[in-house]
Coordinates of N, CA, C and O and ligand atoms in Angstrom, one line a residue:
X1 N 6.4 18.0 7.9 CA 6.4 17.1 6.8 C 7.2 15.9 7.2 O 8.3 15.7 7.8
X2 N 6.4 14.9 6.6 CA 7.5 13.5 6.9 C 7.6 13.4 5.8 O 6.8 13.6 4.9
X3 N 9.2 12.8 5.9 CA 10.0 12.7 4.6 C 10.5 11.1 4.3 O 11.7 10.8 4.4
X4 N 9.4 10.3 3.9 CA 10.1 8.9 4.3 C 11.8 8.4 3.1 O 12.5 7.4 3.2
X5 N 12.0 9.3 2.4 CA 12.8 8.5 1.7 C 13.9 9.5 1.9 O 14.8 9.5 1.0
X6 N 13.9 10.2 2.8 CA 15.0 11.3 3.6 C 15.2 11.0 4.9 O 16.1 11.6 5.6
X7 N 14.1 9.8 5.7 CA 13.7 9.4 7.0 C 14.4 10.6 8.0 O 15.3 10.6 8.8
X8 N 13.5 11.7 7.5 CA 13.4 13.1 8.7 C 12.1 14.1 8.4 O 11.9 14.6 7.3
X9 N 11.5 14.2 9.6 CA 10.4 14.8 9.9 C 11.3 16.7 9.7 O 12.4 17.1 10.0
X10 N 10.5 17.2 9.2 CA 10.5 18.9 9.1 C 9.6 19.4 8.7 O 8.5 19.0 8.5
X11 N 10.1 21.1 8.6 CA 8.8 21.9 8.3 C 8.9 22.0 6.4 O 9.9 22.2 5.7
X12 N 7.2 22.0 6.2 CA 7.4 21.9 4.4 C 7.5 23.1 4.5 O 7.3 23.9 5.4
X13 N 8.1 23.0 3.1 CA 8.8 24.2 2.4 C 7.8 24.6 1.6 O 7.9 25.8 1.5
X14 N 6.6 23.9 1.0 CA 6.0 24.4 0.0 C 6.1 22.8 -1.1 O 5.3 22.3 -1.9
X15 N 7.4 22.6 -0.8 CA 7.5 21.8 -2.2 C 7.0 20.8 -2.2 O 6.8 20.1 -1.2
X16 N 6.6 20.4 -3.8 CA 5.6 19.7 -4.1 C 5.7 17.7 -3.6 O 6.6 16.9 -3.6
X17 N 4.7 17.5 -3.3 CA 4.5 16.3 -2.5 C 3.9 15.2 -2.7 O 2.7 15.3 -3.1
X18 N 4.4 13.9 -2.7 CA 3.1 12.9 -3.0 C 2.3 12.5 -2.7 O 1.4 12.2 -3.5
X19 N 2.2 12.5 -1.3 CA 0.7 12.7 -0.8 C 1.4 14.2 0.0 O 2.5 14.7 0.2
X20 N -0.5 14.5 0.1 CA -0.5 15.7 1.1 C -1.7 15.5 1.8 O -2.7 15.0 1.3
X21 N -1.8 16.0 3.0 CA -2.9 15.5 4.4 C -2.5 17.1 5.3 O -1.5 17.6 5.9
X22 N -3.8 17.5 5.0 CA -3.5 18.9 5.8 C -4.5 18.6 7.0 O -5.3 17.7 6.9
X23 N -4.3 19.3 8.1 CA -5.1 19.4 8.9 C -4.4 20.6 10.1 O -3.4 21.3 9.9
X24 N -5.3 20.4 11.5 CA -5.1 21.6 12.0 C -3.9 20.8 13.0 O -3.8 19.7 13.4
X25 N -3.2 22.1 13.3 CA -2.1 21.6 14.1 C -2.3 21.0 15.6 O -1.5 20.2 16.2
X26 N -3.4 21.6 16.0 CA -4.2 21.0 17.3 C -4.6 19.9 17.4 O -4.6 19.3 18.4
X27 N -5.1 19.5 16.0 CA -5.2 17.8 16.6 C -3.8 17.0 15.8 O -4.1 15.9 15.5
X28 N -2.8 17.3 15.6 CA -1.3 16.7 15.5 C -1.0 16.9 16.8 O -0.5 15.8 17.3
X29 N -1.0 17.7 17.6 CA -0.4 17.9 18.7 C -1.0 17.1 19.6 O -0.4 16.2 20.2
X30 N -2.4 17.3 19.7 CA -3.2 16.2 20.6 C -2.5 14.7 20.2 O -1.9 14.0 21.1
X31 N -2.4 14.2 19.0 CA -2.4 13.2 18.1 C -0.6 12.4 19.4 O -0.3 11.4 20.0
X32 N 0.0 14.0 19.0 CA 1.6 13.4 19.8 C 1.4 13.3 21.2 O 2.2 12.5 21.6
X33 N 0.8 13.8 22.0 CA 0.8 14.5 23.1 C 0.0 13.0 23.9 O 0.5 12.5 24.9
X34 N -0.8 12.5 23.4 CA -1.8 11.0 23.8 C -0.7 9.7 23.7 O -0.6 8.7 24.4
X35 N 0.2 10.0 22.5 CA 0.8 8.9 22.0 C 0.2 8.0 21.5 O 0.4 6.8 21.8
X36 N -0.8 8.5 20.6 CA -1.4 7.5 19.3 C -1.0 7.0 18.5 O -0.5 7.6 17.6
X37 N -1.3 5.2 18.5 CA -0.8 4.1 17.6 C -1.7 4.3 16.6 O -1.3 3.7 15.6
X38 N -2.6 4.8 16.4 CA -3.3 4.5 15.0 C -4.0 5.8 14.8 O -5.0 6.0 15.5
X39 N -3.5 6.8 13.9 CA -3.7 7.7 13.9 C -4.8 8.0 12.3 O -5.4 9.0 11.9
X40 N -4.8 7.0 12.0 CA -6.4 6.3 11.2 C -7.5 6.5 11.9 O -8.4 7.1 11.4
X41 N -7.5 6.1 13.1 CA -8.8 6.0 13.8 C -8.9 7.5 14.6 O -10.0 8.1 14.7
X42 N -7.7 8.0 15.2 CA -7.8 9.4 16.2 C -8.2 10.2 15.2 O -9.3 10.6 15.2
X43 N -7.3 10.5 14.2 CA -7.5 11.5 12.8 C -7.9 11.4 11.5 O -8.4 12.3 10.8
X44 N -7.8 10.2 11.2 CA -7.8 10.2 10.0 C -10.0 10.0 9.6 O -10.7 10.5 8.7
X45 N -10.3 9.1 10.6 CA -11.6 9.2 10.9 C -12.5 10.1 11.1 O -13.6 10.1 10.6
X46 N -11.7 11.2 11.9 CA -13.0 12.6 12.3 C -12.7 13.1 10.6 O -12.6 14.3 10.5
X47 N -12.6 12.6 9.6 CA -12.7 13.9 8.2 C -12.4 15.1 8.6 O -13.2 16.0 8.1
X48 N -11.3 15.7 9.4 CA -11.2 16.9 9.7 C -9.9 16.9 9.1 O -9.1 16.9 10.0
X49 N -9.4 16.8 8.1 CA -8.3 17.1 6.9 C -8.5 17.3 5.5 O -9.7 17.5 5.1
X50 N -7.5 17.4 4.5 CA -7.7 17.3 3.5 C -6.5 16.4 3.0 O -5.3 16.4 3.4
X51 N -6.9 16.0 2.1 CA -5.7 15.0 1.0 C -5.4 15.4 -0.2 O -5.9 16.5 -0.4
X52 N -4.7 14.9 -1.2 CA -4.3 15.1 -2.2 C -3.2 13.7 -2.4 O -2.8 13.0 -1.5
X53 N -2.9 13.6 -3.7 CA -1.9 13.0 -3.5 C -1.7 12.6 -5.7 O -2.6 12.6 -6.6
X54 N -0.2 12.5 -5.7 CA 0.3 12.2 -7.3 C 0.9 10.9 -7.3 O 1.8 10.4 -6.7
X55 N -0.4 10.5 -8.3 CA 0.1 8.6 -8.7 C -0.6 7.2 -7.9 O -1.6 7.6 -7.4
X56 N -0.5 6.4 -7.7 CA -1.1 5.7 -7.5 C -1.2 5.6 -5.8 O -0.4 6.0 -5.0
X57 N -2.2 5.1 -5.4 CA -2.8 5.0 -3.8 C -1.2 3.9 -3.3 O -0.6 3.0 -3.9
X58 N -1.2 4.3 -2.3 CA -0.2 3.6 -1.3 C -0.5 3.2 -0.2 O -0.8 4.0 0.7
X59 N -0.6 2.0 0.0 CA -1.6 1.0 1.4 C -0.3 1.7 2.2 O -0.5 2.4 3.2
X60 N 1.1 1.3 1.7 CA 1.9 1.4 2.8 C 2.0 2.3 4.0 O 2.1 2.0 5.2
X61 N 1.9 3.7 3.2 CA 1.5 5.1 4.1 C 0.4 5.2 4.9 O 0.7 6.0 5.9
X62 N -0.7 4.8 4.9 CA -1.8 4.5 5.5 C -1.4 3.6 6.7 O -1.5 3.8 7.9
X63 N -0.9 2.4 5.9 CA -0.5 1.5 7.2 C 0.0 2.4 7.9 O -0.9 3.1 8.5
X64 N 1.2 2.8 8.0 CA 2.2 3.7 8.5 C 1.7 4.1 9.7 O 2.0 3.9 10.9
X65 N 0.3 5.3 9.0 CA -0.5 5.9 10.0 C -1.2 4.5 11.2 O -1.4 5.0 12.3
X66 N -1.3 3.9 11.2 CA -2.0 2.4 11.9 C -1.4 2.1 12.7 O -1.8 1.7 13.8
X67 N 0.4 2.1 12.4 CA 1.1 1.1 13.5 C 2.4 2.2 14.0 O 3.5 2.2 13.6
X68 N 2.0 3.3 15.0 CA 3.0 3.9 15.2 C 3.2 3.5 16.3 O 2.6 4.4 16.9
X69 N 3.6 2.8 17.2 CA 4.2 2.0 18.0 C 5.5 0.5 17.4 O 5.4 -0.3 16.4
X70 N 6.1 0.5 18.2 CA 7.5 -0.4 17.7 C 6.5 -2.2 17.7 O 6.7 -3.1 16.8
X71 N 5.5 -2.2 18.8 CA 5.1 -3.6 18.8 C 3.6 -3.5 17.3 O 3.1 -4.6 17.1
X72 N 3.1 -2.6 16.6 CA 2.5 -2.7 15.5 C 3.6 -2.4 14.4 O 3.1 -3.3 13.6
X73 N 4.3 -2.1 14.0 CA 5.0 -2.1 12.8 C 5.8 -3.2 13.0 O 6.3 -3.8 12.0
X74 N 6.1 -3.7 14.0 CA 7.1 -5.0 14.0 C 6.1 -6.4 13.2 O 6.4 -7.2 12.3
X75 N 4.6 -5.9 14.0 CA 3.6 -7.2 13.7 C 3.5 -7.0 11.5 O 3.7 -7.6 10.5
X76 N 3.0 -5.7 11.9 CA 2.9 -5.4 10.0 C 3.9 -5.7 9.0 O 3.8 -6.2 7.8
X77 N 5.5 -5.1 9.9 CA 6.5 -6.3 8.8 C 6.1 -7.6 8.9 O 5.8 -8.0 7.8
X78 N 6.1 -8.3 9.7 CA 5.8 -9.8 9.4 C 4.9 -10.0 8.9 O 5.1 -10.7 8.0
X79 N 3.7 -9.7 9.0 CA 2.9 -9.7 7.7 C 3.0 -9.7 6.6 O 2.6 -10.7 5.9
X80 N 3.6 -8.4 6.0 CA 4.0 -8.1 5.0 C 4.9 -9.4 4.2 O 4.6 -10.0 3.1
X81 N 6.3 -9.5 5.3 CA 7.2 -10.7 5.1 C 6.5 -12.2 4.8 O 6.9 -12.9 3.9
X82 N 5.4 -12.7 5.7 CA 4.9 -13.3 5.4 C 3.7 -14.0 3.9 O 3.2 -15.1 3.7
X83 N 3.6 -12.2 3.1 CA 3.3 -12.4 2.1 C 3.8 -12.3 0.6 O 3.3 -12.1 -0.5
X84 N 5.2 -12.5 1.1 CA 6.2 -12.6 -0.2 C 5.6 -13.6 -0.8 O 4.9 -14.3 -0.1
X85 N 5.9 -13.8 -2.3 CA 5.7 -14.9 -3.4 C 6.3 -15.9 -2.5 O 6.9 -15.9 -1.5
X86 N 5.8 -17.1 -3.4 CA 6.0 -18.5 -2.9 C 7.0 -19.1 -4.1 O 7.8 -20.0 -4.0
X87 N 6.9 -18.5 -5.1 CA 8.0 -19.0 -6.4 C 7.0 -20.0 -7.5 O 7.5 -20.5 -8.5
X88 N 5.2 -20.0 -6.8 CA 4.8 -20.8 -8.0 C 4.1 -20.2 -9.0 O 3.2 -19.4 -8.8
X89 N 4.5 -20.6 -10.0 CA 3.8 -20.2 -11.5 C 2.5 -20.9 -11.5 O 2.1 -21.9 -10.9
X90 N 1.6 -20.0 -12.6 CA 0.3 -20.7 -13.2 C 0.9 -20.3 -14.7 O 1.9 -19.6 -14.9
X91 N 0.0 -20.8 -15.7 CA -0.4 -20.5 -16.7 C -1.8 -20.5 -16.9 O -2.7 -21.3 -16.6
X92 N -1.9 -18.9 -17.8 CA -3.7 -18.4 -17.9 C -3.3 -17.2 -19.1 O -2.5 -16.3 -19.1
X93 N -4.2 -17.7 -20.1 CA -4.4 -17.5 -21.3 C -2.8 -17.0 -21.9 O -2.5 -15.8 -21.9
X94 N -2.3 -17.7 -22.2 CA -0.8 -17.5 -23.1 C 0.2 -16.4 -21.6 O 1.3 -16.0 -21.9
X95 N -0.1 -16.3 -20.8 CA 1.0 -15.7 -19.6 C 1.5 -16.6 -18.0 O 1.0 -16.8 -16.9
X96 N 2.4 -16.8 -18.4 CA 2.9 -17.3 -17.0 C 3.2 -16.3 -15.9 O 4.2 -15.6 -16.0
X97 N 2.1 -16.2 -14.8 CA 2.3 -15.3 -14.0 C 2.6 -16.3 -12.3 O 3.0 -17.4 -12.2
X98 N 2.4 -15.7 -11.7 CA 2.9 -15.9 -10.1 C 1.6 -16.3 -10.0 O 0.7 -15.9 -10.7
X99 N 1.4 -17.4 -9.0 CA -0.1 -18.1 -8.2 C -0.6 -17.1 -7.1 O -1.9 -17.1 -6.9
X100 N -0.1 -16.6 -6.5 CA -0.4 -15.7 -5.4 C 0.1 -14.2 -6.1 O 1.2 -13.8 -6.5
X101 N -1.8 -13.5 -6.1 CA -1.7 -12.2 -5.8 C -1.1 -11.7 -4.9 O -1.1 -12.0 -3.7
X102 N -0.2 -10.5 -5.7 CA 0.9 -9.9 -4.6 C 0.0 -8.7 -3.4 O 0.5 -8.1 -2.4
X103 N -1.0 -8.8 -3.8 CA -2.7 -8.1 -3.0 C -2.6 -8.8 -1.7 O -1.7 -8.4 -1.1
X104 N -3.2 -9.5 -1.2 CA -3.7 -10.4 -0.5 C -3.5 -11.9 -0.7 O -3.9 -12.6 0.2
X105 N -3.0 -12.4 -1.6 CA -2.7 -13.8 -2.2 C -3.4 -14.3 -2.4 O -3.4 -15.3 -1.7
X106 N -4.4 -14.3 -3.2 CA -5.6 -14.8 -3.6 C -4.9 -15.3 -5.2 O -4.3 -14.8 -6.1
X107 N -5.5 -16.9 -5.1 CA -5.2 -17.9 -6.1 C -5.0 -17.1 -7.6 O -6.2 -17.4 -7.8
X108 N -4.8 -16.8 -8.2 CA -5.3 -16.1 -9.2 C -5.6 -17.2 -10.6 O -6.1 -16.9 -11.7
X109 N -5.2 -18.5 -10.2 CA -5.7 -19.4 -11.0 C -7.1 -19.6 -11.1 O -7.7 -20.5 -11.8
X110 N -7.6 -18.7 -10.1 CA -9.5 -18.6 -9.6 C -9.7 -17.2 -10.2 O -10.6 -16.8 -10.9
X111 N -8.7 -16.6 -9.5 CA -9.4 -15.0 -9.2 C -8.9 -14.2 -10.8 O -9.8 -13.6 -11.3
X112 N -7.9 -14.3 -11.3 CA -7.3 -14.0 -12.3 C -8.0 -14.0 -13.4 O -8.5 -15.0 -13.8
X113 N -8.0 -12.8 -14.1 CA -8.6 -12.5 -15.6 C -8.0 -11.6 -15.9 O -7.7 -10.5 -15.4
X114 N -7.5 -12.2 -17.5 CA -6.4 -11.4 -18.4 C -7.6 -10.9 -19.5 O -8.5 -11.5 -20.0
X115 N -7.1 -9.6 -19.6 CA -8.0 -8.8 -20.9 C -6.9 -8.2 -21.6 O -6.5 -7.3 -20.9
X116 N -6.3 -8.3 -22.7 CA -5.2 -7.6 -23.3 C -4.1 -8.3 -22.8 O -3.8 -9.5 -23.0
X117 N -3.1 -7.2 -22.0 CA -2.2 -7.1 -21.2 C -2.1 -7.1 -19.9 O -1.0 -7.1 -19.2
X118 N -3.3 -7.0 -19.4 CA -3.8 -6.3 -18.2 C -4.4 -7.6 -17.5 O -5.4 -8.1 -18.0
X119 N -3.6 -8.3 -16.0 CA -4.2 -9.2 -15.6 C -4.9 -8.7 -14.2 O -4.2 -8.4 -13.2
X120 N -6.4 -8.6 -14.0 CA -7.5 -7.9 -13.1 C -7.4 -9.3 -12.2 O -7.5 -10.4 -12.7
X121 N -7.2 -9.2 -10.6 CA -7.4 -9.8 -9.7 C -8.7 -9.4 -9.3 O -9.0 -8.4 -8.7
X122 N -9.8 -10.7 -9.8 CA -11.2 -10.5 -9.3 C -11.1 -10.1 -7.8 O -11.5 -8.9 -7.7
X123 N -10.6 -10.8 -6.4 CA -10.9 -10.3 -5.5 C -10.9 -9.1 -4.7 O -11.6 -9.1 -3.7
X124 N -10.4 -8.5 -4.9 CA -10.7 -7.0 -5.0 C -10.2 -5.7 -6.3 O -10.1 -4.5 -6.4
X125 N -10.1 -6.7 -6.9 CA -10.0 -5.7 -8.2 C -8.8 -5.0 -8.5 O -8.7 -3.9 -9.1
X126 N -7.5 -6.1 -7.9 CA -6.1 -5.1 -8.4 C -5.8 -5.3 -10.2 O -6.0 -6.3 -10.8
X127 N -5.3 -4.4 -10.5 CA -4.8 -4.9 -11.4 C -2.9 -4.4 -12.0 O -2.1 -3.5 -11.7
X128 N -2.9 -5.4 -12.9 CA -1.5 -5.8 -13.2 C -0.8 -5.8 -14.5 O -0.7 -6.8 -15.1
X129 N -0.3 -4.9 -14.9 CA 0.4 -4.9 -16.3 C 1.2 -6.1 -16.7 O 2.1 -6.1 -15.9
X130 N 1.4 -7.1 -17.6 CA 1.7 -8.3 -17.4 C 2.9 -8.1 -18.4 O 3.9 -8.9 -18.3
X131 N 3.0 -6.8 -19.5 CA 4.1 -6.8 -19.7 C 5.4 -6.3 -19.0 O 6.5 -6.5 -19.5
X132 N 5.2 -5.7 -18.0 CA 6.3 -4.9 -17.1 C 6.0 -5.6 -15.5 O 6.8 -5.3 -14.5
X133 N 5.0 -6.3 -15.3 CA 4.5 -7.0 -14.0 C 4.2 -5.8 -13.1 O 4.2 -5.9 -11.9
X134 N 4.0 -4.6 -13.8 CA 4.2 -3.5 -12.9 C 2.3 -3.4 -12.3 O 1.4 -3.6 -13.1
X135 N 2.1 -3.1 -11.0 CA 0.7 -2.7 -10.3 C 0.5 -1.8 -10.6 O 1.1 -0.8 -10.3
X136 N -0.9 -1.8 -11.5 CA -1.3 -0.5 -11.8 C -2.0 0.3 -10.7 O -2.2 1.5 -10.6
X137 N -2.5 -0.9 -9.6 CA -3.2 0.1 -8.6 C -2.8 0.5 -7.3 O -3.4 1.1 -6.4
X138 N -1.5 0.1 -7.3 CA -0.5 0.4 -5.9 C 1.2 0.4 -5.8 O 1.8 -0.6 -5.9
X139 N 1.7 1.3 -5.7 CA 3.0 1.0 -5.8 C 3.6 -0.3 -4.9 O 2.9 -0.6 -3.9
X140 N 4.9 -1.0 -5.1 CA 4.9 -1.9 -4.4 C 4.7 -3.5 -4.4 O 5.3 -4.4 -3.8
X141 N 3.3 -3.6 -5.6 CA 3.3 -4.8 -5.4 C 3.1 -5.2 -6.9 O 2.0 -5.4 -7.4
X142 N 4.4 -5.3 -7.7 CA 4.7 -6.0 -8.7 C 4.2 -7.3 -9.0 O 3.9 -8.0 -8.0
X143 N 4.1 -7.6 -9.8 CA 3.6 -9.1 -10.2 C 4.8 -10.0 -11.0 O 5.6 -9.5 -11.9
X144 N 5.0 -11.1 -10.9 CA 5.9 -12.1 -12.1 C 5.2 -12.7 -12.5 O 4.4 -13.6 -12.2
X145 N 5.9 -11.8 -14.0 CA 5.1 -12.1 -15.1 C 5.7 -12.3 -16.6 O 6.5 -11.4 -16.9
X146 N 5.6 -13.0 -17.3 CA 6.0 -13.6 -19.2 C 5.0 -14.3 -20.0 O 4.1 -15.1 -19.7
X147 N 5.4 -13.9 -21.1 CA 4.6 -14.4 -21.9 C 4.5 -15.7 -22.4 O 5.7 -16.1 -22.7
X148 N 3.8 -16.5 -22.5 CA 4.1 -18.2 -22.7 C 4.6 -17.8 -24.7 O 4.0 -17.2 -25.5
X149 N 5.8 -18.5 -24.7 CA 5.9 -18.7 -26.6 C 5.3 -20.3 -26.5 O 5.1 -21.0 -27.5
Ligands
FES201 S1 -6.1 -10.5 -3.3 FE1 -5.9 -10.0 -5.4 S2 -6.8 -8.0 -5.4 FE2 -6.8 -8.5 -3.4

């Protein structure tokens, strides 16, 4: 079991998990034993697992699996770093939200459509609770967000 918010690998207890990825211990071992950076493509590819998981999808964990070497997770934080907000606002239908989707940064003075409360990033379809800025479809990437009076 990896335990990222305990940052220590052990054996599960049983107890219950937010994601779960079972598979056979033979190809984990292979997986360590090669020293695989992207364990997406060695394992996660052949469909020889199972998943589960409570609450919303997490790009982060996936990445995770992608860059297990010090020179990919170094490149993915800067990425990441490099897609912090910029600090600029739009206004779109009565809400001042952030110009750059916290997704990929896609303009949302383009891509952005508000229905209710709910602002849908046409380019791939995230969406964003505009009363709490909270992402409904990934933990992690909050939106800034108010209501225009
Ligand atoms: S850039 Fe907005 S959903 Fe991907």
């Amino acid at each position: 079991m990896i335990d990222f918010p305990a940052r220590e690998v052990r054996l599960w207890d049983g107890e219950r998990c937010r994601y779960t990825l079972s598979t056979s211990a033979d190809l984990v071992a292979t997986n360590i034993e090669r020293r695989e950076v992207d364990w997406s493509n060695s394992l996660l590819l052949s469909m020889r697992f199972t998943a589960s998981r409570i609450g919303p999808y997490n790009e982060f964990l996936y990445v995770f699996f992608k860059c297990l070497s010090m020179e990919r997770i170094e490149y993915v934080e800067n990425y990441y770093d490099s897609c912090q907000d910029d600090g600029q606002d739009i206004v779109l239908d009565g809400w001042q939200v952030q110009r750059r989707c916290p997704h990929l940064r896609a303009d949302l003075g383009r891509f952005g459509q508000i229905e209710g409360e709910v602002l849908t990033c046409t380019l791939h379809g995230w969406r964003y609770d505009l009363t709490t800025g909270r992402c409904l479809t990934a933990d992690g990437h909050d939106i800034r967000a108010s209501a225009v009076s």
